[in-house]
Coordinates of N, CA, C and O in Angstrom, one line a residue:
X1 N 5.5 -34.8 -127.7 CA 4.7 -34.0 -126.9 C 5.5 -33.2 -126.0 O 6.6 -33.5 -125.4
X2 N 4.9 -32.1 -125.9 CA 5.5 -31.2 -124.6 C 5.5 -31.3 -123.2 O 4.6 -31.9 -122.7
X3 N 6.6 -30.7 -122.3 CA 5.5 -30.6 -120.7 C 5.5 -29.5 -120.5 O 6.3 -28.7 -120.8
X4 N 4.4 -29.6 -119.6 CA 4.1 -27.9 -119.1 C 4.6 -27.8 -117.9 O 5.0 -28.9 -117.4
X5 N 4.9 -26.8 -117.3 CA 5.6 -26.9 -115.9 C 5.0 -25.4 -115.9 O 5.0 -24.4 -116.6
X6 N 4.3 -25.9 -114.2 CA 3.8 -24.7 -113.8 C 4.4 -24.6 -112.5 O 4.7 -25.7 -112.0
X7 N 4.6 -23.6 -111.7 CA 5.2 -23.4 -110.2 C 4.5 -22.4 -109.6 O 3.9 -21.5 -110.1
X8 N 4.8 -22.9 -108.0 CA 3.8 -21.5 -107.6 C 4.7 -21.9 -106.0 O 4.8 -23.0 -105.3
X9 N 5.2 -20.8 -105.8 CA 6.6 -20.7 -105.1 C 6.1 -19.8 -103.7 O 5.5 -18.8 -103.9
X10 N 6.2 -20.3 -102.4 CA 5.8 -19.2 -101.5 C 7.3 -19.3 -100.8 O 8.3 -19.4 -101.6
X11 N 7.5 -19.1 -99.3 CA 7.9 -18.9 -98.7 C 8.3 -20.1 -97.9 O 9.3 -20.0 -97.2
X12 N 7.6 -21.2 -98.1 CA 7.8 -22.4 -97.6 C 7.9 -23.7 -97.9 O 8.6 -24.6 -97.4
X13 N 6.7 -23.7 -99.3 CA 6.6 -24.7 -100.4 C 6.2 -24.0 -101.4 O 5.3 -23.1 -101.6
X14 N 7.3 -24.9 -102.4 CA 6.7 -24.9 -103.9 C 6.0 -26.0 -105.0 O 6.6 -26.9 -105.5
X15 N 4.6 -25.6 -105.1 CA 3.9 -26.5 -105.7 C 4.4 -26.7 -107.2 O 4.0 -25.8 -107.9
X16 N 5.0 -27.5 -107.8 CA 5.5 -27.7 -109.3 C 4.3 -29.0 -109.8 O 4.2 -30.1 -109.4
X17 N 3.4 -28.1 -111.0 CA 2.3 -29.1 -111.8 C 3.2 -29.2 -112.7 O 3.9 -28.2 -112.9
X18 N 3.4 -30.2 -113.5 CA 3.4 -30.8 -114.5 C 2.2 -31.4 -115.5 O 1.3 -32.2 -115.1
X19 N 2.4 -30.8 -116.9 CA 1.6 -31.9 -117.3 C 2.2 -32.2 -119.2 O 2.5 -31.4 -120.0
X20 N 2.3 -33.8 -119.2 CA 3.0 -34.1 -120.4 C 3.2 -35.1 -120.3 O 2.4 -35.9 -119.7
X21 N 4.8 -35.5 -121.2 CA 5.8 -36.2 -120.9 C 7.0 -35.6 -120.7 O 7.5 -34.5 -121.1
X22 N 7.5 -36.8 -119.5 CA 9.1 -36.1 -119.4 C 9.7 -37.3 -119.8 O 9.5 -38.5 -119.3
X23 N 10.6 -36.9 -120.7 CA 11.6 -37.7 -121.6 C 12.7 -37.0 -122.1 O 12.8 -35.9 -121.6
X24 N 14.1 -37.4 -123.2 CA 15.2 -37.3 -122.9 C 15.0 -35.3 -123.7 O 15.7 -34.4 -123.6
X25 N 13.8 -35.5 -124.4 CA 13.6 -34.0 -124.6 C 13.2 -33.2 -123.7 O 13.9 -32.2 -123.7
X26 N 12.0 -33.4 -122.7 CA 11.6 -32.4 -121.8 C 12.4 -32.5 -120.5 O 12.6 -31.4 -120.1
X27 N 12.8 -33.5 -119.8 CA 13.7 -33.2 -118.7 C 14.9 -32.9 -118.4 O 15.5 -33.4 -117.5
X28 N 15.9 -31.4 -119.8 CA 16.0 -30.5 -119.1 C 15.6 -29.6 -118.9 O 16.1 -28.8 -118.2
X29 N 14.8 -29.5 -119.4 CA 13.4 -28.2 -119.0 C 13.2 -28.4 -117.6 O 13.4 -27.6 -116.7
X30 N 12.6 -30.0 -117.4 CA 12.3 -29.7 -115.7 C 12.9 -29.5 -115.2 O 12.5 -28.7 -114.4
X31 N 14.5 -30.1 -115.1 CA 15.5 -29.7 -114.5 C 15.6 -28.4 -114.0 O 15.9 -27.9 -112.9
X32 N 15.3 -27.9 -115.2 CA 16.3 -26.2 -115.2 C 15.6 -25.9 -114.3 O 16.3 -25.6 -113.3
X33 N 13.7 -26.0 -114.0 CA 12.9 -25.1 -113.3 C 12.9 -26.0 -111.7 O 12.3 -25.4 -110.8
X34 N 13.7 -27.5 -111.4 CA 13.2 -28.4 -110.4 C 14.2 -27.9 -109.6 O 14.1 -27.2 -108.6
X35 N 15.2 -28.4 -110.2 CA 16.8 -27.8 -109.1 C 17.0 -27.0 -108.5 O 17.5 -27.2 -107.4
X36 N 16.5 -25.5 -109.3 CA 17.1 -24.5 -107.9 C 16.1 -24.4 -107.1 O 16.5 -23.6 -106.3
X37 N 14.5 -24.9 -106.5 CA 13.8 -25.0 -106.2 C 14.4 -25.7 -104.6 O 14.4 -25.3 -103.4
X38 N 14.8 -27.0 -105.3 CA 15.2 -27.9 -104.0 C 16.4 -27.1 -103.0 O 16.4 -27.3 -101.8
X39 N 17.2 -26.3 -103.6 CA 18.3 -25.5 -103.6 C 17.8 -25.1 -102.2 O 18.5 -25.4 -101.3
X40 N 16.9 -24.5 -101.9 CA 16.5 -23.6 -100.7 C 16.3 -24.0 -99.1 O 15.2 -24.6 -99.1
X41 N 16.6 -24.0 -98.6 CA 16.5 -24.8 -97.0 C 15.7 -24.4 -96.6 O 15.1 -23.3 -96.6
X42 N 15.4 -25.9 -96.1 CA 13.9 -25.9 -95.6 C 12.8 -25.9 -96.4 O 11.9 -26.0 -95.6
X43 N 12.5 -25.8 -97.2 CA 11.6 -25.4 -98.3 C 11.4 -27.2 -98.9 O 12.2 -28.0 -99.2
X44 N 9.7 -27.3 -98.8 CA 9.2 -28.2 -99.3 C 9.2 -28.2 -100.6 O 9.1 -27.0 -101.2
X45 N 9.3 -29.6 -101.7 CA 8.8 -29.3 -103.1 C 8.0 -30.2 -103.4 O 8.0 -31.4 -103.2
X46 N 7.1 -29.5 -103.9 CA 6.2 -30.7 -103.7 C 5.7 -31.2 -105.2 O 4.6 -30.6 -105.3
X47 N 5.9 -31.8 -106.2 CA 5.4 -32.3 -107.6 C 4.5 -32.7 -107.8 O 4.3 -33.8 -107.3
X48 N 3.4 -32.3 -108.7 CA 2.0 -32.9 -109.3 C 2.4 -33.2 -110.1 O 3.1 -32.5 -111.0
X49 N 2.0 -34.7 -110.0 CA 2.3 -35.9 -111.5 C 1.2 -35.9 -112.0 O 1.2 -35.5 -113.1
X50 N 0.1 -36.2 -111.5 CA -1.2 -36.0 -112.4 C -1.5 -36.2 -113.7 O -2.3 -37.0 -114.1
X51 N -0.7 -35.2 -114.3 CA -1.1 -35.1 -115.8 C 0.0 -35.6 -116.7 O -0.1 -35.5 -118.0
X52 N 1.1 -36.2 -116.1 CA 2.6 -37.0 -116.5 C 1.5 -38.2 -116.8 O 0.6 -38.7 -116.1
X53 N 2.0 -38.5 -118.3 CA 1.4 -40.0 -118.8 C 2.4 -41.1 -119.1 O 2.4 -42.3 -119.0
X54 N 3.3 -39.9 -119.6 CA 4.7 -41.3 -119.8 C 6.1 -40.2 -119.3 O 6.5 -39.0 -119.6
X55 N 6.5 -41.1 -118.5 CA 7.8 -40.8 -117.9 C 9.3 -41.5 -118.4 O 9.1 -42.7 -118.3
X56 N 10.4 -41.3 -118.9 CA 11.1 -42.6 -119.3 C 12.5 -42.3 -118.3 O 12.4 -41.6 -117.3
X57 N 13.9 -43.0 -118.7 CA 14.7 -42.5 -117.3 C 15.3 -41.5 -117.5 O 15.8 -40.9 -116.6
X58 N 15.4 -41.1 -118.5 CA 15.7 -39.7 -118.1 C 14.7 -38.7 -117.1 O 15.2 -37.7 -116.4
X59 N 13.9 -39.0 -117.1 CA 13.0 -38.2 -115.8 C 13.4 -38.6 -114.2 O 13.7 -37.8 -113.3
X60 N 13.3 -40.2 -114.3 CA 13.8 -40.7 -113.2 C 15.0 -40.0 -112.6 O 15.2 -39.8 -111.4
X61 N 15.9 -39.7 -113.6 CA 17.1 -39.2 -113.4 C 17.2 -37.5 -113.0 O 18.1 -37.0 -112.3
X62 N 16.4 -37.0 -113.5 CA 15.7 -35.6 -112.7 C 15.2 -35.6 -111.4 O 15.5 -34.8 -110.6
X63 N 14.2 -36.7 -111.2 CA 14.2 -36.5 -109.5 C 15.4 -37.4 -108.7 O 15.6 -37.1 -107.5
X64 N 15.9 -38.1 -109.2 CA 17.0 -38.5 -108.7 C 17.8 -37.6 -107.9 O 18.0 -37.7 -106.7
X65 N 18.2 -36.6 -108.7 CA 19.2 -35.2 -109.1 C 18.5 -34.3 -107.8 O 19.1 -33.8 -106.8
X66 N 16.9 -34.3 -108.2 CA 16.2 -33.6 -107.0 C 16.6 -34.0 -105.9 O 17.0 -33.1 -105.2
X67 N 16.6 -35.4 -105.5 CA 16.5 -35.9 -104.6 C 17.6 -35.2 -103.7 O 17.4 -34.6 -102.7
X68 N 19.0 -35.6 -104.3 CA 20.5 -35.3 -104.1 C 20.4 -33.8 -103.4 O 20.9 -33.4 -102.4
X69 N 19.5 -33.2 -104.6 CA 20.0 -31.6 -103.4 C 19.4 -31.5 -102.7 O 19.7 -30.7 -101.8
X70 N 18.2 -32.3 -102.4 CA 18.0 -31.7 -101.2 C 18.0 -32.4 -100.1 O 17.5 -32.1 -99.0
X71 N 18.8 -33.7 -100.5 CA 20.1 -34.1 -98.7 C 20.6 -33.1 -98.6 O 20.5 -32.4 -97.6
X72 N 21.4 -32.7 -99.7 CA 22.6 -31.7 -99.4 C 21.8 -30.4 -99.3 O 22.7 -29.6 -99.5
X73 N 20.6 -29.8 -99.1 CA 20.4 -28.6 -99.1 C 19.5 -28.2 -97.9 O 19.1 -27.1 -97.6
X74 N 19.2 -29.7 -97.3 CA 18.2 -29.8 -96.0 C 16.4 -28.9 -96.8 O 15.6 -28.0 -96.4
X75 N 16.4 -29.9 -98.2 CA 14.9 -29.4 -98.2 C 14.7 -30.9 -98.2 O 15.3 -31.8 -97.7
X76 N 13.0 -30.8 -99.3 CA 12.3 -31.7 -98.6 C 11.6 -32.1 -100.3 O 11.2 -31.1 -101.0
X77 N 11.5 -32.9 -100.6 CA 11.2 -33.8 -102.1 C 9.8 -35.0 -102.1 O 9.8 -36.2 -101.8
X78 N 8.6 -34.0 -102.8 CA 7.8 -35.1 -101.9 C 6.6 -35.1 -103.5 O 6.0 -34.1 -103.9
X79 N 6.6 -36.2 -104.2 CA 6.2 -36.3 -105.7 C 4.5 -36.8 -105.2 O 4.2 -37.6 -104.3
X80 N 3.8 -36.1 -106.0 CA 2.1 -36.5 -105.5 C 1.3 -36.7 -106.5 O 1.5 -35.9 -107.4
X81 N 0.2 -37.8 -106.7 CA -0.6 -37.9 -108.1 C -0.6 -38.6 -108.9 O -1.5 -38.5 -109.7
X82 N 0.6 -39.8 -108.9 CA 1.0 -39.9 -109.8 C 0.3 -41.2 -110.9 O -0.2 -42.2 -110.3
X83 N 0.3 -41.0 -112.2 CA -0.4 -42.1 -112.9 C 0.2 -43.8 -112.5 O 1.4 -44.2 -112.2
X84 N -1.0 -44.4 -112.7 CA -0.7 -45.8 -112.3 C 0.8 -46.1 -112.8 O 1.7 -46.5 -112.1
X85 N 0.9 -45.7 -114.6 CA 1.9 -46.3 -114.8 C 3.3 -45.6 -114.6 O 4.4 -46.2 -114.7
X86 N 3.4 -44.4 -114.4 CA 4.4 -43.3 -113.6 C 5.1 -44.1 -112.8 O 6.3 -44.3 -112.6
X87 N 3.8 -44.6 -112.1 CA 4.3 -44.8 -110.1 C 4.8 -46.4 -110.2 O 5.4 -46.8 -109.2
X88 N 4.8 -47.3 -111.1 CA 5.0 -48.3 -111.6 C 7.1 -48.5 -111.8 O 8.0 -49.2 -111.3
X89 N 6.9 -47.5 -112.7 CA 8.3 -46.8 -113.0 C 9.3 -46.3 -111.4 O 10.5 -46.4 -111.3
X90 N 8.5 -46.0 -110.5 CA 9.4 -46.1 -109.4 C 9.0 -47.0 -109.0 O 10.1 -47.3 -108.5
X91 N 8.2 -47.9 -108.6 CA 8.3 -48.8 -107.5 C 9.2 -49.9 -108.2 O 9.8 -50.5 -107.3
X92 N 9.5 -50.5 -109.4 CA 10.5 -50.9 -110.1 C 11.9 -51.1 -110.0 O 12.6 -52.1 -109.8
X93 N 12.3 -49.6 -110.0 CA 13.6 -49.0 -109.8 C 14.1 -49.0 -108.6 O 15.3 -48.8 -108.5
X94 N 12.9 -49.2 -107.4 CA 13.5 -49.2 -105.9 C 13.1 -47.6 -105.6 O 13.2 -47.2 -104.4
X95 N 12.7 -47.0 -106.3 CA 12.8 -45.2 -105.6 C 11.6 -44.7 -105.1 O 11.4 -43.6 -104.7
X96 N 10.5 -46.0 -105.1 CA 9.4 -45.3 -103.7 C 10.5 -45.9 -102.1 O 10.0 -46.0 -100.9
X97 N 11.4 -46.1 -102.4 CA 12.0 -46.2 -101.3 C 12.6 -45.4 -100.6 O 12.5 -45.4 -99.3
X98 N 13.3 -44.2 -101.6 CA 13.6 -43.3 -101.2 C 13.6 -42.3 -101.5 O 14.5 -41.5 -101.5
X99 N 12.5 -41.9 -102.0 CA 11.6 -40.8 -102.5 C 10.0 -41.3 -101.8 O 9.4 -42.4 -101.7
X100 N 9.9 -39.6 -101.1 CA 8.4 -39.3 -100.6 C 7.4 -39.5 -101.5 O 7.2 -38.5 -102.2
X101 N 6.5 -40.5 -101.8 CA 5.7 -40.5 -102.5 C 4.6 -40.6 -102.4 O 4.4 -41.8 -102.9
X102 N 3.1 -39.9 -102.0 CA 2.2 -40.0 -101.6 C 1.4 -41.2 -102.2 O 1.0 -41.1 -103.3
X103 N 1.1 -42.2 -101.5 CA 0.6 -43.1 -101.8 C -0.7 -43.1 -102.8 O -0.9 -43.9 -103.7
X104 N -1.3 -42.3 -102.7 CA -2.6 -42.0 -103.4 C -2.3 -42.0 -105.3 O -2.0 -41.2 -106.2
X105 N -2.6 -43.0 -105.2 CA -1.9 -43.1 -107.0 C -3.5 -42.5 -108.1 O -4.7 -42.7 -107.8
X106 N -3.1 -42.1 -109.0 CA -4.1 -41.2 -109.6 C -4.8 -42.6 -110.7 O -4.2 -43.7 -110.8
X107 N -6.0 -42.3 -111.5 CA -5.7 -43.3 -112.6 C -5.2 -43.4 -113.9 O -3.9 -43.3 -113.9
X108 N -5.6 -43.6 -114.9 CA -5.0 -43.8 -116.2 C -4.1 -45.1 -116.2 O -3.7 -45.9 -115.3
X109 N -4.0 -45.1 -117.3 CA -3.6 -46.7 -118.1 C -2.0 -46.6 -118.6 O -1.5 -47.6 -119.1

């Protein structure tokens, strides 16, 4: 399966939907479009999981990466939507720890 990656970029925040899977095929696609995003100071990013059904670590390892630039770039990393079993995948790994994760978990199986 594919993912779609849609962005909608202002001045302050950039909304990134997703919808798919991200696995060791689609996340460097997200990459390419998530990274320079975070890149920008000050600038929120904000990710719709939503429509993410299966995530594996290579994805994890994409927001990871997110995460990293934007200590180092003074933005802001904040993942929202996410399917039950998505959000499962980080609270596992330890990274609703340190990643913004809007509590509001979406449904699906």
């Amino acid at each position: 399966m594919n993912l779609d990656i849609n962005v909608s970029d202002n001045d302050s925040t950039a909304v990134v939907t997703l919808a798919g899977e991200i696995d060791a095929y689609t996340a460097p696609q997200l990459k390419e479009q998530l990274l320079p995003l975070t890149k920008v100071s000050g600038k929120v990013v904000e990710v719709n999981l939503e429509n993410v059904n299966y995530m594996d670590s290579t994805g994890l390892g994409v927001f990871v990466s997110a995460l990293k630039s934007t200590k180092e770039n003074n933005s802001e990393l904040k993942l929202v939507q996410l399917q039950n079993r998505v959000m499962r995948l980080f609270e596992i790994t330890g990274l609703t720890d340190i990643i913004n994760i809007d509590s509001t978990v979406r449904g699906g199986s």
